[in-house]
GROMACS .gro file of C-alpha atoms in nm:
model
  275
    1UNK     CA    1   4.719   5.663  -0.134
    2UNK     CA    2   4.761   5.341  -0.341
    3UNK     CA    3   4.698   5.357  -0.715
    4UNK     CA    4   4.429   5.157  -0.858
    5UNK     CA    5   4.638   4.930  -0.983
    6UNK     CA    6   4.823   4.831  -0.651
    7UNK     CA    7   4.464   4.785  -0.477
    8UNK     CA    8   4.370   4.538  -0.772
    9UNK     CA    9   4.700   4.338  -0.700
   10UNK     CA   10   4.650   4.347  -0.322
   11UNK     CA   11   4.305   4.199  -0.370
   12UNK     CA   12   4.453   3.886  -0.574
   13UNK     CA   13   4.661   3.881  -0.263
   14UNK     CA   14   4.338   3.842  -0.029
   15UNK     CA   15   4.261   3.493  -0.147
   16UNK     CA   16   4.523   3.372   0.102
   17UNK     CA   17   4.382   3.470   0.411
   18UNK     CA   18   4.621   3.575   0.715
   19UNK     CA   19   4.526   3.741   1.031
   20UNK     CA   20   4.638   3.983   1.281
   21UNK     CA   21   4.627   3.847   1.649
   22UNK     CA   22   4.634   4.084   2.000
   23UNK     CA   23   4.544   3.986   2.346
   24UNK     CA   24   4.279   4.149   2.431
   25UNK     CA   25   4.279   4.376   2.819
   26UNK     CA   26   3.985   4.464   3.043
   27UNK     CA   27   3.834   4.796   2.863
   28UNK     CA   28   3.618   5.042   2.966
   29UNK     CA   29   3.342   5.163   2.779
   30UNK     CA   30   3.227   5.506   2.769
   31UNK     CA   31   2.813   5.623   2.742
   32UNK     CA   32   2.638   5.913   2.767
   33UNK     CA   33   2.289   5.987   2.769
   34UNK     CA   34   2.209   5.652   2.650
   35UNK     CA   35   1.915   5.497   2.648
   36UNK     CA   36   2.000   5.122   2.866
   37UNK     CA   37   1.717   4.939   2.777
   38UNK     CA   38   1.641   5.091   2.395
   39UNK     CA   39   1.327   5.009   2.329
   40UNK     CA   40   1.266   5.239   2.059
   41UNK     CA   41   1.100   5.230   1.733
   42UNK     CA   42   1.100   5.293   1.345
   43UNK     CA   43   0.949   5.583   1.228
   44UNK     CA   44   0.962   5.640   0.838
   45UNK     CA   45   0.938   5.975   0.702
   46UNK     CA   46   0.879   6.075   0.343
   47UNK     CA   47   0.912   5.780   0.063
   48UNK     CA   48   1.200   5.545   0.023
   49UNK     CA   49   1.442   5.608  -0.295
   50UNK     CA   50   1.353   6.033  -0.245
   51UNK     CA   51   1.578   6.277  -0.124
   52UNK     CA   52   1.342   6.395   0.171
   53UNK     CA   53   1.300   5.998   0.318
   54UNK     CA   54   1.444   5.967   0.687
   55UNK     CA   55   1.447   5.665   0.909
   56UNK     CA   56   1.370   5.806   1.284
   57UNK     CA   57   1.444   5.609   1.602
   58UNK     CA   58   1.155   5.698   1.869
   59UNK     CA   59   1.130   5.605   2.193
   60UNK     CA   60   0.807   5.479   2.433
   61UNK     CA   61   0.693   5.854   2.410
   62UNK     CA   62   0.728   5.917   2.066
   63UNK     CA   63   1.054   6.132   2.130
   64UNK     CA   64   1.294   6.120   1.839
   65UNK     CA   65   1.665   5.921   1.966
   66UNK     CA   66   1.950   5.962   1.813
   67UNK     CA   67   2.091   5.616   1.624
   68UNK     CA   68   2.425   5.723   1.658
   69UNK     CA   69   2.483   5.913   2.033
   70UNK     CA   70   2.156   5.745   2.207
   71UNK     CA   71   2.147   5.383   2.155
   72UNK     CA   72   2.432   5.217   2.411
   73UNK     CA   73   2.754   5.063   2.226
   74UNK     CA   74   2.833   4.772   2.512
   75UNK     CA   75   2.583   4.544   2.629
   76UNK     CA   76   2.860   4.341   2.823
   77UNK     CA   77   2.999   4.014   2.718
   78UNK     CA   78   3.156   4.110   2.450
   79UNK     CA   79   2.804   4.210   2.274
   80UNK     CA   80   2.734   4.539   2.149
   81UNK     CA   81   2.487   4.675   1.954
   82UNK     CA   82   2.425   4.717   1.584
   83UNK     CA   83   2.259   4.948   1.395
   84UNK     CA   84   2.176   4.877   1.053
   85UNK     CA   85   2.203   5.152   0.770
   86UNK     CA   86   2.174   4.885   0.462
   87UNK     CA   87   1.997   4.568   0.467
   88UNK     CA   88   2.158   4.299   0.283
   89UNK     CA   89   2.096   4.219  -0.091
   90UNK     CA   90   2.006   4.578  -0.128
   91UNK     CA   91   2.197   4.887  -0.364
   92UNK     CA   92   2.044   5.184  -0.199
   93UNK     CA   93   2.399   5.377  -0.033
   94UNK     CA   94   2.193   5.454   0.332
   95UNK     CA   95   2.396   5.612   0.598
   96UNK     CA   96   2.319   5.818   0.907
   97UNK     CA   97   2.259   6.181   0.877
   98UNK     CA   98   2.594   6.264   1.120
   99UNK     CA   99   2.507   6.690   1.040
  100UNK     CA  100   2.125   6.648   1.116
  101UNK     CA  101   1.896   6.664   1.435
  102UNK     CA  102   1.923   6.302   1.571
  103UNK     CA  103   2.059   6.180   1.310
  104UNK     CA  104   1.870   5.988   1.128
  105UNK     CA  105   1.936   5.738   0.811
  106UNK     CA  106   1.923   5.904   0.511
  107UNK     CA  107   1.992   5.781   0.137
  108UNK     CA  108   2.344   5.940   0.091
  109UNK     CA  109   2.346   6.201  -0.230
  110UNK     CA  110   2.596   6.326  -0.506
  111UNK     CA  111   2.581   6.680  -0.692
  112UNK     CA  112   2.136   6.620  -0.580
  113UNK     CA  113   2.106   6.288  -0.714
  114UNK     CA  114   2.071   5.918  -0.489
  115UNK     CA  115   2.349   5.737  -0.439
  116UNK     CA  116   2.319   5.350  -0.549
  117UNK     CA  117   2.595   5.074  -0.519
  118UNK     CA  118   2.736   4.944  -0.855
  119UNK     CA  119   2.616   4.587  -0.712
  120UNK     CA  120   2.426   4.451  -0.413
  121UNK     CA  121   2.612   4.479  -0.081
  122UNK     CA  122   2.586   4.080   0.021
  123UNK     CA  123   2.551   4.165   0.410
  124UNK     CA  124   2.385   4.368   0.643
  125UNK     CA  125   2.563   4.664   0.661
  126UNK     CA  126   2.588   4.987   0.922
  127UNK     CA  127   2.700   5.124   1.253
  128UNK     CA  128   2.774   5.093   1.614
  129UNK     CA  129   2.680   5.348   1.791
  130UNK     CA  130   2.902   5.554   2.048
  131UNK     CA  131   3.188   5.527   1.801
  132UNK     CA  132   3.356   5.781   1.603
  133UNK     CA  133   3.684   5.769   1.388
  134UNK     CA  134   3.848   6.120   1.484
  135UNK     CA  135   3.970   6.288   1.168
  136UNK     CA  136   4.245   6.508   1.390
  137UNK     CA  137   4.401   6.148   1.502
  138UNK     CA  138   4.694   6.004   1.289
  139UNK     CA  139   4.713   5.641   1.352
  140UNK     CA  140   5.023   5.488   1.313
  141UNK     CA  141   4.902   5.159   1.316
  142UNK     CA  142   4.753   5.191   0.993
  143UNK     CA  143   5.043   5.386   0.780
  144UNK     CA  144   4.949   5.765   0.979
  145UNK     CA  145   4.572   5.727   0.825
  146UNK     CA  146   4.318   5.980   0.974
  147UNK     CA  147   3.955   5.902   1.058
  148UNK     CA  148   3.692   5.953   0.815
  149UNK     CA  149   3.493   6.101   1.050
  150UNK     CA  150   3.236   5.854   1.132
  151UNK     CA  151   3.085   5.573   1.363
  152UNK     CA  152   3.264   5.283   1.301
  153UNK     CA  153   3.119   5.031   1.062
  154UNK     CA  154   2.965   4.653   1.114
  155UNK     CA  155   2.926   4.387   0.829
  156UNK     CA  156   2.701   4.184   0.994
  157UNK     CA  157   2.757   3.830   0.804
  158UNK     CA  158   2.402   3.623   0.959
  159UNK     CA  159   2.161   3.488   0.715
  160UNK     CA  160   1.903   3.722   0.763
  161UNK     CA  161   1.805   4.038   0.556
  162UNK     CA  162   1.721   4.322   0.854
  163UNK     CA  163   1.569   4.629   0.857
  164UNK     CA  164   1.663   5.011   0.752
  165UNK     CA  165   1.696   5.100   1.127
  166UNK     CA  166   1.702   4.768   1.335
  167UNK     CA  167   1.884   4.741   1.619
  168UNK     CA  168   2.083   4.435   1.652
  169UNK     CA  169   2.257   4.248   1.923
  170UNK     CA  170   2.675   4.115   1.799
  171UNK     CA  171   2.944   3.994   1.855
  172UNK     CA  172   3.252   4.094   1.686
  173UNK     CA  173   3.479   3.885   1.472
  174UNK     CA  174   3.738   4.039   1.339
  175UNK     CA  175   3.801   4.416   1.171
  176UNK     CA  176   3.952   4.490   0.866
  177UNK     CA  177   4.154   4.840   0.816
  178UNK     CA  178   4.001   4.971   0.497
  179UNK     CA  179   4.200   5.332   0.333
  180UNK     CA  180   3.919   5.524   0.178
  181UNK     CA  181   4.105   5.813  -0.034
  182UNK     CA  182   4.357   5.831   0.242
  183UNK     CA  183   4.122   5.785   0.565
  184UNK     CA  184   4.123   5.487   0.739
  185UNK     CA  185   3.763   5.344   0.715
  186UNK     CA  186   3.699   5.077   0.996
  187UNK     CA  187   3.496   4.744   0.906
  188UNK     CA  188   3.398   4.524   1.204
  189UNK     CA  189   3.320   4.189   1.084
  190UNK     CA  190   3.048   4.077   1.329
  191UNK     CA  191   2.732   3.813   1.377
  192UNK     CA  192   2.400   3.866   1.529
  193UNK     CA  193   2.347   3.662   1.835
  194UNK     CA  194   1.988   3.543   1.692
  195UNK     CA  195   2.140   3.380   1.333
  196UNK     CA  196   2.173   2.993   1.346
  197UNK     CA  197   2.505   2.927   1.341
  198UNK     CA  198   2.617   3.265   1.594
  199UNK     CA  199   2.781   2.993   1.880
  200UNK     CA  200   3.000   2.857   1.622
  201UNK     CA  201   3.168   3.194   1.530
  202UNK     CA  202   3.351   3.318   1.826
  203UNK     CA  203   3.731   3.495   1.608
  204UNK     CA  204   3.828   3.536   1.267
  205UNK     CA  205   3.929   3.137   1.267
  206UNK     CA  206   3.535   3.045   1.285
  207UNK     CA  207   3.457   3.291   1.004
  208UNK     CA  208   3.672   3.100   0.790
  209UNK     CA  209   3.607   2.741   0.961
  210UNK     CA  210   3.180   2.837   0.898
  211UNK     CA  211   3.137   3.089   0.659
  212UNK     CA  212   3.445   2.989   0.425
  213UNK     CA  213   3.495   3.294   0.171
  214UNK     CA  214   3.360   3.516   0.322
  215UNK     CA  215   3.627   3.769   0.475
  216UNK     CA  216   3.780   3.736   0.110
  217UNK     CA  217   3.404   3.889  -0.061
  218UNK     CA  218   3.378   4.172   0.219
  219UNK     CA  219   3.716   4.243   0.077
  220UNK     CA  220   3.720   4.241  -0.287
  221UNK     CA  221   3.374   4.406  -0.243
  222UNK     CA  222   3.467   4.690  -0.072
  223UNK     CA  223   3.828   4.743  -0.269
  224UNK     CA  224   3.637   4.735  -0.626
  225UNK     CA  225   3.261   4.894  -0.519
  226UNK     CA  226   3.393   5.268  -0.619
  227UNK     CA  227   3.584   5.184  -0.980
  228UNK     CA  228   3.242   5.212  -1.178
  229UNK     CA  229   3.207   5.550  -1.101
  230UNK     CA  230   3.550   5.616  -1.185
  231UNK     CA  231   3.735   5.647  -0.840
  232UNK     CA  232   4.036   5.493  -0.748
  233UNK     CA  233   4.004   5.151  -0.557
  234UNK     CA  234   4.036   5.111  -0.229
  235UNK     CA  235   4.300   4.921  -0.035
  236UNK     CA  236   4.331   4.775   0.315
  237UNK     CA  237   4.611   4.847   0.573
  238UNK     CA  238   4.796   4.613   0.833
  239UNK     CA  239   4.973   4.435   0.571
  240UNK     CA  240   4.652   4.333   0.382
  241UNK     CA  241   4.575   4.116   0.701
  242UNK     CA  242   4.250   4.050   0.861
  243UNK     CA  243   4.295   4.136   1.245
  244UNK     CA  244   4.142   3.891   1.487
  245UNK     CA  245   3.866   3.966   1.712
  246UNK     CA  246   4.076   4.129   2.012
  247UNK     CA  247   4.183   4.379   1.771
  248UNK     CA  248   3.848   4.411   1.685
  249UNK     CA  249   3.712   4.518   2.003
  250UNK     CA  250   4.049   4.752   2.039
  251UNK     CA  251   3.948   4.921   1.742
  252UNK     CA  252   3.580   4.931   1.914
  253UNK     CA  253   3.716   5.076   2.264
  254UNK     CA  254   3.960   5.344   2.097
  255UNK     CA  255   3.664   5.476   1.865
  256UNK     CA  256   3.418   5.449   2.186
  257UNK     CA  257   3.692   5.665   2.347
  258UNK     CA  258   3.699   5.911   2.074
  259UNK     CA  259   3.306   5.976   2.032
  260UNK     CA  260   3.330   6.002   2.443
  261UNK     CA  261   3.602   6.340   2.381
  262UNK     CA  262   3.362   6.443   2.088
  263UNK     CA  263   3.006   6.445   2.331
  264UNK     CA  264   3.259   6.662   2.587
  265UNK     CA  265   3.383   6.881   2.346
  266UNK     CA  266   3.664   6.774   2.382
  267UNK     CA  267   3.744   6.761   2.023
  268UNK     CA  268   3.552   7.060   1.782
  269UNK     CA  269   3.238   6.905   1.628
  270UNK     CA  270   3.281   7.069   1.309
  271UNK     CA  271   2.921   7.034   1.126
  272UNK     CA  272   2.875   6.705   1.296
  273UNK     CA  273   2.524   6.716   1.552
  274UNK     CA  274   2.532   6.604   1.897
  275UNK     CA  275   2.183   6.550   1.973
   0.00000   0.00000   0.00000
């Protein structure tokens, strides 16, 4: 793991940008269960900022869906779907319940207490579903990290502030390899198809051309967020390098893969829920 002080250098390093680039193959994409057409809704349970509030998805019948294992990752195109855990501009540290009956959002706890960010999180901020980052795989491409044990994560970088629970249609952009006290910690950089300026941004070279600065924030955000409470910073793998959006949606099928082995049992579940 990197000391504190190397992650601070490596973020002065971010402010030149360079990127990873991959061809991209035909891929496969792995569903089950899934609910094709999700149209599902949000059902709030207990009060915000409490330690009993859950975000629900429901379907038509009032049946409670699964965020994570029941809304479909690939909507083809290369669009897939977004859930969000944390609307922009906001603090509260929301994250889906991955040990709880369909797995709802929840506000994420320490020693009983809410978890807040030190600072806003300046974009919308959550999952894709049908992914998970196995924590028994050692990737090599990213200095032998193992998962963290979660659905892959989306900054979603549109205008808009969305909902606790939304379900969004993206496109990816690019993916940065975040190490998260020793776990590698996917973020998909990615754009809803209904912001404004979402047919300008097709790889990493539009986020810069459109939305110049941005890929540099995510970064310094999510290398400093943990120092006030007293952690060590994080740090980013492939040579501090922004991949491109091919590796992006490798990153996307190999997690896709993964969750696919976890739903067989293919892999133990651990404490993690499958419904």
């Amino acid at each position: 793991m990197a000391t504190v002080a190397r992650a601070i250098a490596l973020a002065g390093a971010f402010h030149h940008c360079s990127h990873i680039t991959i061809r991209s193959p035909r891929r496969l994409y792995h569903s089950c269960r899934a609910i094709y057409n999700p149209k599902v809704q949000i059902k709030e349970e207990g009060q915000p900022q409490t330690l009993d509030y859950r975000v629900f998805l429901v379907d038509h019948s009032g049946k409670k869906v699964s965020p994570w294992h029941d809304i479909p990752l690939h909507l083809g195109d290369g669009v897939f779907n977004f859930v969000v855990e944390i609307p922009k501009d906001t603090s509260a540290k929301m994250e889906v319940a991955t040990d709880e009956l369909y797995t709802p959002i929840k506000q994420d706890t320490k020693k009983g207490k809410l978890r807040y960010y030190p600072y806003n999180i300046n974009w919308n901020y959550g999952l894709l579903p049908q992914t998970w980052e196995d924590p028994s795989f050692s990737n090599p491409e990213v200095e032998g990290a193992l998962g963290d044990n979660d659905p892959v994560d989306v900054v979603e970088i549109g205008e808009r502030q969305r909902r606790i629970g939304q379900i969004l249609k993206v496109k990816p952009l690019a993916a940065l390899a975040m190490i998260d006290e020793g776990e590698i910690d996917w973020k998909i950089v990615a754009i809803s198809l209904d912001d404004p300026t979402a047919s300008l941004v097709n790889d990493v070279d539009d986020v810069e051309k459109h939305f110049p600065g941005t890929l540099v924030a995510i970064r310094d955000w999510f290398i400093d967020y943990k120092i006030p409470d007293g952690k060590p910073a994080n740090w980013f793998a492939l040579g501090n390098k922004v991949a491109n959006k091919d590796y992006a949606l490798k990153i996307i099928n190999e997690t896709n893969e993964s969750w696919a082995k976890l739903m067989k049992r293919s892999i133990p579940a651990g404490d993690l829920s499958l419904l």
